[in-house]
Short mmCIF file of C-alpha atoms and ligand atoms in Angstrom, two decimals:
data_model
loop_
_atom_site.label_atom_id
_atom_site.label_comp_id
_atom_site.label_asym_id
_atom_site.label_seq_id
_atom_site.Cartn_x
_atom_site.Cartn_y
_atom_site.Cartn_z
CA MET A 274 25.96 -32.33 0.78
CA GLY A 275 25.42 -29.45 3.14
CA ARG A 276 22.21 -27.53 3.50
CA ILE A 277 20.68 -24.57 2.00
CA VAL A 278 19.94 -22.10 4.55
CA TYR A 279 18.33 -18.60 4.85
CA CYS A 280 20.29 -15.76 6.19
CA ASN A 281 18.97 -12.15 6.03
CA GLY A 282 17.29 -12.27 2.76
CA VAL A 283 19.37 -14.84 0.84
CA PHE A 284 19.25 -18.59 0.40
CA THR A 285 22.95 -20.00 0.75
CA PRO A 286 24.98 -22.84 1.38
CA GLU A 287 25.12 -23.29 5.26
CA GLU A 288 29.03 -22.61 5.17
CA ASP A 289 28.65 -19.37 3.47
CA ALA A 290 26.01 -18.11 5.95
CA ARG A 291 27.46 -15.19 8.23
CA ILE A 292 26.27 -13.32 11.20
CA SER A 293 28.29 -10.52 12.82
CA ILE A 294 30.14 -11.27 16.29
CA PHE A 295 28.20 -8.25 17.76
CA ASP A 296 24.84 -9.99 16.82
CA ARG A 297 22.88 -9.42 20.22
CA GLY A 298 21.55 -12.88 19.92
CA PHE A 299 25.14 -13.97 20.12
CA LEU A 300 26.08 -11.50 22.98
CA PHE A 301 23.02 -11.35 25.20
CA GLY A 302 20.59 -14.21 23.96
CA ASP A 303 18.56 -11.25 22.69
CA ALA A 304 16.56 -13.21 20.11
CA ILE A 305 13.52 -15.14 19.62
CA TYR A 306 13.20 -18.66 17.73
CA GLU A 307 10.56 -20.96 16.70
CA VAL A 308 10.46 -24.61 15.69
CA THR A 309 7.89 -26.36 13.43
CA ALA A 310 7.74 -29.97 12.50
CA VAL A 311 7.64 -31.01 9.11
CA ILE A 312 6.18 -34.63 8.41
CA ALA A 313 5.31 -36.12 4.92
CA GLY A 314 6.47 -32.86 3.51
CA ARG A 315 4.02 -30.94 5.69
CA LEU A 316 4.31 -28.18 8.14
CA ILE A 317 2.59 -29.18 11.48
CA ASP A 318 0.57 -26.62 13.59
CA ASN A 319 2.36 -23.93 11.78
CA ASP A 320 -0.22 -21.23 12.42
CA LEU A 321 0.29 -21.63 16.06
CA HIS A 322 3.88 -21.59 15.81
CA LEU A 323 3.90 -18.28 13.91
CA ASP A 324 1.32 -16.81 16.03
CA ARG A 325 3.74 -17.50 18.98
CA PHE A 326 6.55 -16.22 17.07
CA GLU A 327 4.93 -12.94 16.51
CA ARG A 328 3.76 -12.72 20.22
CA SER A 329 7.44 -13.44 21.40
CA LEU A 330 9.02 -10.84 19.06
CA ALA A 331 6.36 -8.19 20.12
CA ALA A 332 7.05 -9.11 23.82
CA LEU A 333 10.77 -8.06 23.15
CA SER A 334 9.65 -5.15 21.02
CA ILE A 335 11.79 -6.77 18.03
CA PRO A 336 9.82 -5.91 14.59
CA MET A 337 8.84 -9.01 12.47
CA PRO A 338 11.66 -9.18 9.97
CA VAL A 339 9.41 -9.85 6.98
CA PRO A 340 5.57 -10.12 6.78
CA ARG A 341 4.03 -13.19 7.60
CA PRO A 342 3.32 -14.45 4.19
CA GLU A 343 7.00 -14.16 3.22
CA LEU A 344 7.95 -16.03 6.43
CA GLU A 345 5.86 -18.92 5.36
CA HIS A 346 7.44 -18.65 1.75
CA ILE A 347 10.74 -18.89 3.46
CA GLN A 348 9.75 -22.15 5.08
CA PHE A 349 8.41 -23.52 2.06
CA GLU A 350 11.33 -22.62 0.03
CA LEU A 351 13.79 -24.14 2.52
CA MET A 352 11.67 -27.49 2.60
CA ALA A 353 11.86 -27.38 -1.28
CA ARG A 354 15.57 -26.62 -1.56
CA ASN A 355 16.50 -29.31 0.96
CA ALA A 356 14.01 -31.83 -0.30
CA LEU A 357 12.68 -31.89 3.45
CA MET A 358 10.18 -34.59 4.04
CA GLU A 359 10.40 -35.08 7.91
CA GLY A 360 12.35 -33.01 10.33
CA THR A 361 12.14 -29.46 11.70
CA ILE A 362 12.35 -25.83 10.35
CA TYR A 363 14.20 -23.38 12.79
CA LEU A 364 13.49 -19.75 12.72
CA GLN A 365 15.53 -17.26 14.68
CA VAL A 366 15.38 -13.32 14.75
CA SER A 367 17.77 -11.36 16.84
CA ARG A 368 17.47 -7.56 17.85
CA GLY A 369 20.24 -7.04 15.32
CA GLU A 370 23.79 -5.97 15.75
CA ALA A 371 25.52 -3.03 17.75
CA ASP A 372 28.52 -2.54 19.92
CA ARG A 373 28.16 -4.33 23.08
CA ASP A 374 25.89 -2.35 25.48
CA PHE A 375 22.99 -3.52 27.68
CA VAL A 376 21.05 -0.59 26.38
CA TYR A 377 20.13 -1.20 22.81
CA PRO A 378 20.00 1.64 20.40
CA ALA A 379 16.92 2.45 18.64
CA GLY A 380 16.29 1.50 14.95
CA LEU A 381 18.29 -1.73 14.90
CA LYS A 382 17.94 -4.16 11.85
CA PRO A 383 16.92 -7.74 13.04
CA ASN A 384 19.08 -10.58 12.02
CA PHE A 385 16.92 -13.42 10.60
CA ILE A 386 18.17 -16.84 9.86
CA ALA A 387 16.18 -19.98 9.10
CA PHE A 388 17.40 -23.75 8.42
CA THR A 389 16.15 -27.20 8.29
CA GLN A 390 16.99 -30.25 10.25
CA ALA A 391 16.16 -33.61 8.71
CA LYS A 392 15.28 -36.05 11.24
CA LYS A 393 12.77 -38.73 12.19
CA LEU A 394 9.97 -37.47 14.24
CA ALA A 395 7.07 -39.96 13.65
CA ASP A 396 7.08 -43.38 15.34
CA THR A 397 10.65 -43.04 16.97
CA PRO A 398 11.72 -45.66 19.69
CA ALA A 399 11.00 -42.93 22.16
CA GLN A 400 7.42 -42.68 21.11
CA ARG A 401 7.01 -46.22 20.97
CA ASN A 402 8.95 -47.27 24.32
CA GLY A 403 8.60 -44.06 26.35
CA ILE A 404 11.44 -41.91 28.20
CA ALA A 405 12.84 -41.75 31.48
CA VAL A 406 13.10 -37.94 32.93
CA ASN A 407 15.23 -36.78 35.86
CA LEU A 408 14.00 -34.21 38.15
CA ALA A 409 15.85 -30.97 38.74
CA ARG A 410 15.49 -27.54 39.91
CA ASP A 411 14.38 -25.04 37.35
CA LEU A 412 17.10 -22.44 36.95
CA ARG A 413 15.67 -20.46 34.36
CA TRP A 414 14.58 -16.70 34.37
CA ALA A 415 10.84 -15.38 35.26
CA ARG A 416 9.68 -14.94 31.43
CA ARG A 417 9.57 -18.40 30.05
CA ASP A 418 6.40 -17.69 28.11
CA ILE A 419 8.75 -15.80 25.61
CA LYS A 420 10.54 -18.13 23.34
CA THR A 421 14.09 -16.67 23.66
CA ALA A 422 17.39 -18.31 22.50
CA MET A 423 18.53 -17.92 26.06
CA LEU A 424 18.22 -21.66 26.69
CA LEU A 425 21.27 -22.37 29.16
CA GLY A 426 19.24 -23.46 31.94
CA GLN A 427 17.56 -26.23 29.61
CA VAL A 428 20.77 -27.08 28.19
CA LEU A 429 22.39 -27.74 31.49
CA ALA A 430 19.51 -29.49 32.92
CA LYS A 431 19.22 -31.85 29.99
CA HIS A 432 23.08 -32.41 29.83
CA GLU A 433 22.93 -33.48 33.52
CA ALA A 434 19.94 -35.66 33.01
CA ARG A 435 21.76 -37.51 30.04
CA ALA A 436 24.82 -37.89 32.11
CA LYS A 437 22.84 -39.61 34.72
CA GLY A 438 21.25 -42.10 32.30
CA TYR A 439 18.05 -40.30 31.76
CA ASP A 440 16.63 -39.07 28.39
CA ASP A 441 15.17 -35.72 29.67
CA VAL A 442 14.33 -33.71 32.61
CA TRP A 443 11.35 -32.11 34.30
CA MET A 444 12.09 -28.84 35.77
CA VAL A 445 10.78 -28.25 39.33
CA GLU A 446 10.05 -24.86 40.96
CA ASP A 447 8.44 -24.15 44.51
CA GLY A 448 7.59 -27.57 44.76
CA LEU A 449 5.79 -27.96 41.31
CA VAL A 450 6.74 -29.26 38.04
CA THR A 451 7.05 -26.50 35.59
CA GLU A 452 7.88 -28.32 32.20
CA GLY A 453 10.38 -30.41 30.33
CA SER A 454 13.66 -28.98 28.95
CA SER A 455 11.99 -28.53 25.47
CA SER A 456 8.53 -29.88 26.06
CA THR A 457 5.40 -29.59 27.95
CA ALA A 458 4.76 -32.12 30.87
CA PHE A 459 1.56 -33.99 31.34
CA ILE A 460 0.27 -36.68 33.69
CA ILE A 461 -2.80 -38.72 33.64
CA THR A 462 -4.47 -39.51 37.17
CA ALA A 463 -6.11 -42.87 38.30
CA ASP A 464 -9.61 -41.24 37.41
CA ASN A 465 -8.37 -40.64 33.76
CA GLN A 466 -7.83 -36.93 34.11
CA VAL A 467 -5.23 -35.37 31.67
CA VAL A 468 -3.33 -32.84 33.80
CA THR A 469 -0.78 -30.14 32.76
CA ARG A 470 -0.09 -26.84 34.13
CA PRO A 471 -1.99 -23.71 32.88
CA ASN A 472 -0.21 -21.21 30.75
CA SER A 473 1.42 -18.66 32.64
CA GLN A 474 4.85 -16.65 32.57
CA SER A 475 6.41 -19.90 34.19
CA THR A 476 6.11 -22.04 31.12
CA LEU A 477 6.20 -21.79 27.43
CA PRO A 478 2.67 -22.00 26.20
CA GLY A 479 3.18 -25.07 24.01
CA CYS A 480 1.60 -25.32 20.51
CA THR A 481 1.48 -29.10 20.70
CA ARG A 482 0.08 -28.81 24.02
CA LYS A 483 -2.91 -26.68 22.59
CA ALA A 484 -3.40 -29.15 19.84
CA VAL A 485 -3.52 -32.01 22.39
CA LEU A 486 -6.02 -30.45 24.56
CA ARG A 487 -8.14 -29.72 21.64
CA LEU A 488 -7.74 -33.33 20.82
CA CYS A 489 -8.96 -34.08 24.51
CA GLU A 490 -12.12 -32.23 23.82
CA THR A 491 -12.75 -33.62 20.57
CA HIS A 492 -12.41 -37.13 21.68
CA GLY A 493 -14.20 -36.70 25.05
CA LEU A 494 -11.21 -36.89 27.28
CA HIS A 495 -11.24 -35.11 30.57
CA PHE A 496 -8.54 -32.56 31.27
CA GLU A 497 -7.71 -30.11 34.02
CA GLU A 498 -5.09 -27.24 33.73
CA ARG A 499 -3.35 -27.28 37.13
CA ALA A 500 0.09 -27.58 38.48
CA PHE A 501 1.14 -30.87 40.09
CA THR A 502 4.11 -31.96 42.26
CA PRO A 503 6.88 -34.39 41.43
CA ALA A 504 5.38 -36.84 44.09
CA GLU A 505 1.97 -36.66 42.35
CA ALA A 506 3.64 -37.18 38.85
CA GLN A 507 5.54 -40.24 40.35
CA ALA A 508 2.08 -41.56 41.60
CA ALA A 509 0.34 -41.08 38.12
CA THR A 510 -0.98 -43.57 36.19
CA GLU A 511 0.57 -42.34 33.06
CA ALA A 512 2.71 -39.33 32.04
CA PHE A 513 3.86 -37.92 28.70
CA VAL A 514 5.58 -34.96 27.10
CA THR A 515 4.49 -32.88 24.06
CA SER A 516 6.46 -30.77 21.76
CA ALA A 517 7.06 -29.83 18.11
CA SER A 518 9.92 -32.41 17.84
CA SER A 519 8.68 -35.09 19.90
CA PHE A 520 4.72 -34.88 19.32
CA VAL A 521 3.32 -37.06 22.30
CA THR A 522 6.08 -38.96 23.96
CA PRO A 523 5.25 -41.26 26.93
CA VAL A 524 7.10 -40.94 30.10
CA VAL A 525 7.85 -44.24 31.67
CA ARG A 526 9.90 -43.17 34.68
CA ILE A 527 10.45 -40.05 36.68
CA GLY A 528 13.40 -39.94 38.89
CA GLU A 529 13.67 -43.43 40.32
CA VAL A 530 9.99 -44.23 40.04
CA ALA A 531 8.31 -46.27 37.16
CA ILE A 532 5.01 -44.71 35.84
CA GLY A 533 2.21 -47.18 35.90
CA ASP A 534 3.74 -50.66 34.74
CA GLY A 535 6.79 -49.04 33.17
CA ARG A 536 5.22 -48.85 29.80
CA PRO A 537 3.46 -46.25 27.61
CA GLY A 538 -0.17 -46.09 29.04
CA PRO A 539 -3.07 -46.73 26.92
CA LEU A 540 -4.59 -43.05 26.89
CA THR A 541 -1.22 -41.58 25.95
CA CYS A 542 -1.05 -43.80 23.13
CA ARG A 543 -4.51 -42.97 21.85
CA LEU A 544 -3.43 -39.31 22.21
CA GLN A 545 -0.40 -40.00 20.26
CA ALA A 546 -2.28 -41.61 17.36
CA TYR A 547 -4.91 -38.85 17.48
CA TYR A 548 -2.20 -36.19 17.15
CA ILE A 549 -0.37 -37.88 14.26
CA GLU A 550 -3.81 -38.37 12.52
CA ALA A 551 -4.94 -34.59 13.11
CA ALA A 552 -1.47 -33.44 11.91
CA LEU A 553 -1.40 -35.30 8.81
CA GLY A 554 -5.06 -34.60 7.89
CA SER A 555 -5.48 -31.12 8.50
CA VAL A 556 -2.52 -29.04 7.29
CA PRO A 557 -1.93 -27.40 3.77
CA VAL A 558 0.44 -29.62 1.49
CA SER A 559 3.69 -27.76 0.83
CA PRO A 560 3.64 -26.24 -2.79
CA ALA A 561 7.37 -27.44 -3.15
N1 PDD B 261 10.97 -26.57 22.33
N2 PDD B 261 8.48 -25.97 26.72
C1 PDD B 261 9.78 -25.55 26.51
C2 PDD B 261 10.66 -25.03 27.41
C3 PDD B 261 9.99 -25.71 25.08
O1 PDD B 261 11.22 -25.39 24.60
C4 PDD B 261 9.22 -26.21 23.90
C5 PDD B 261 9.49 -26.41 22.65
C6 PDD B 261 7.76 -26.70 24.69
C7 PDD B 261 6.84 -27.39 23.75
O2 PDD B 261 6.47 -26.28 22.70
P1 PDD B 261 6.04 -26.68 21.45
O3 PDD B 261 4.79 -27.64 21.62
O4 PDD B 261 5.23 -25.38 20.91
O5 PDD B 261 7.00 -27.27 20.43
C8 PDD B 261 7.59 -26.43 25.86
C9 PDD B 261 11.43 -26.74 20.93
C10 PDD B 261 10.76 -27.90 20.31
C11 PDD B 261 12.93 -26.61 20.83
O6 PDD B 261 13.31 -25.80 21.70
O7 PDD B 261 13.48 -27.15 20.24
#
């Protein structure tokens, strides 16, 4: 049975949802998206995701398509109609549709779509065994702090990584790791410092990153926000990535080099457990 999706005010079977070929998201990547995880029928870190959604839209001067409470209602409604217990909810708002022109006319009506994806997110093989990441040049534009639907740099980098037998990729710019194709990169140094890049226009400010740094504080783990080189990452005792769809996932190989003993590290596993515990303990239960 197909999904029920949301398209411009209507809940409809996925095969009936339609957007114009003149949608600027389709023609120019002129659109913002957001992904929130669902586990045990609960939205995880949703306030952080909706804050970022509003910020990204404002950065492109695209109005919020509906007020925030209605947006949350749409998320809950999609979860209920699709009986989603574990997976993700995707939101996308494009600037709207107009005849193709780089300059957009005033007063466009944004196109707003949303859908669920059922998938196992917690206790996955990747989380248990760790992943291998390729290193590749970061080919993206200069405003990666805005979560736009313009993802070709990541698509090509991850595709190449998979073709070479890796699970994912860490992108590199000016000799420093920026981030994963759809995740934040972390390393842990020999003196047990959890290290990740500071937020800037070079990377997406990850919601899971924020939650994990808070957990470091809560549990007395030392962390440092600074950039690191691929060589430092390869010499690290542990490494991991965070995202809404992977939570805390150990990285056990970077390029040709095994990290630590090539198995998920103990601090990473602790953070992974803290994250799941916090996510399941602190979020409102869906009214569905
Ligand atoms: N991507 N960096 C990039 C480039 C990302 O695309 C993502 C998330 C993250 C992690 O952000 P968060 O912790 O807020 O999910 C970092 C989502 C999962 C996606 O595109 O599907």
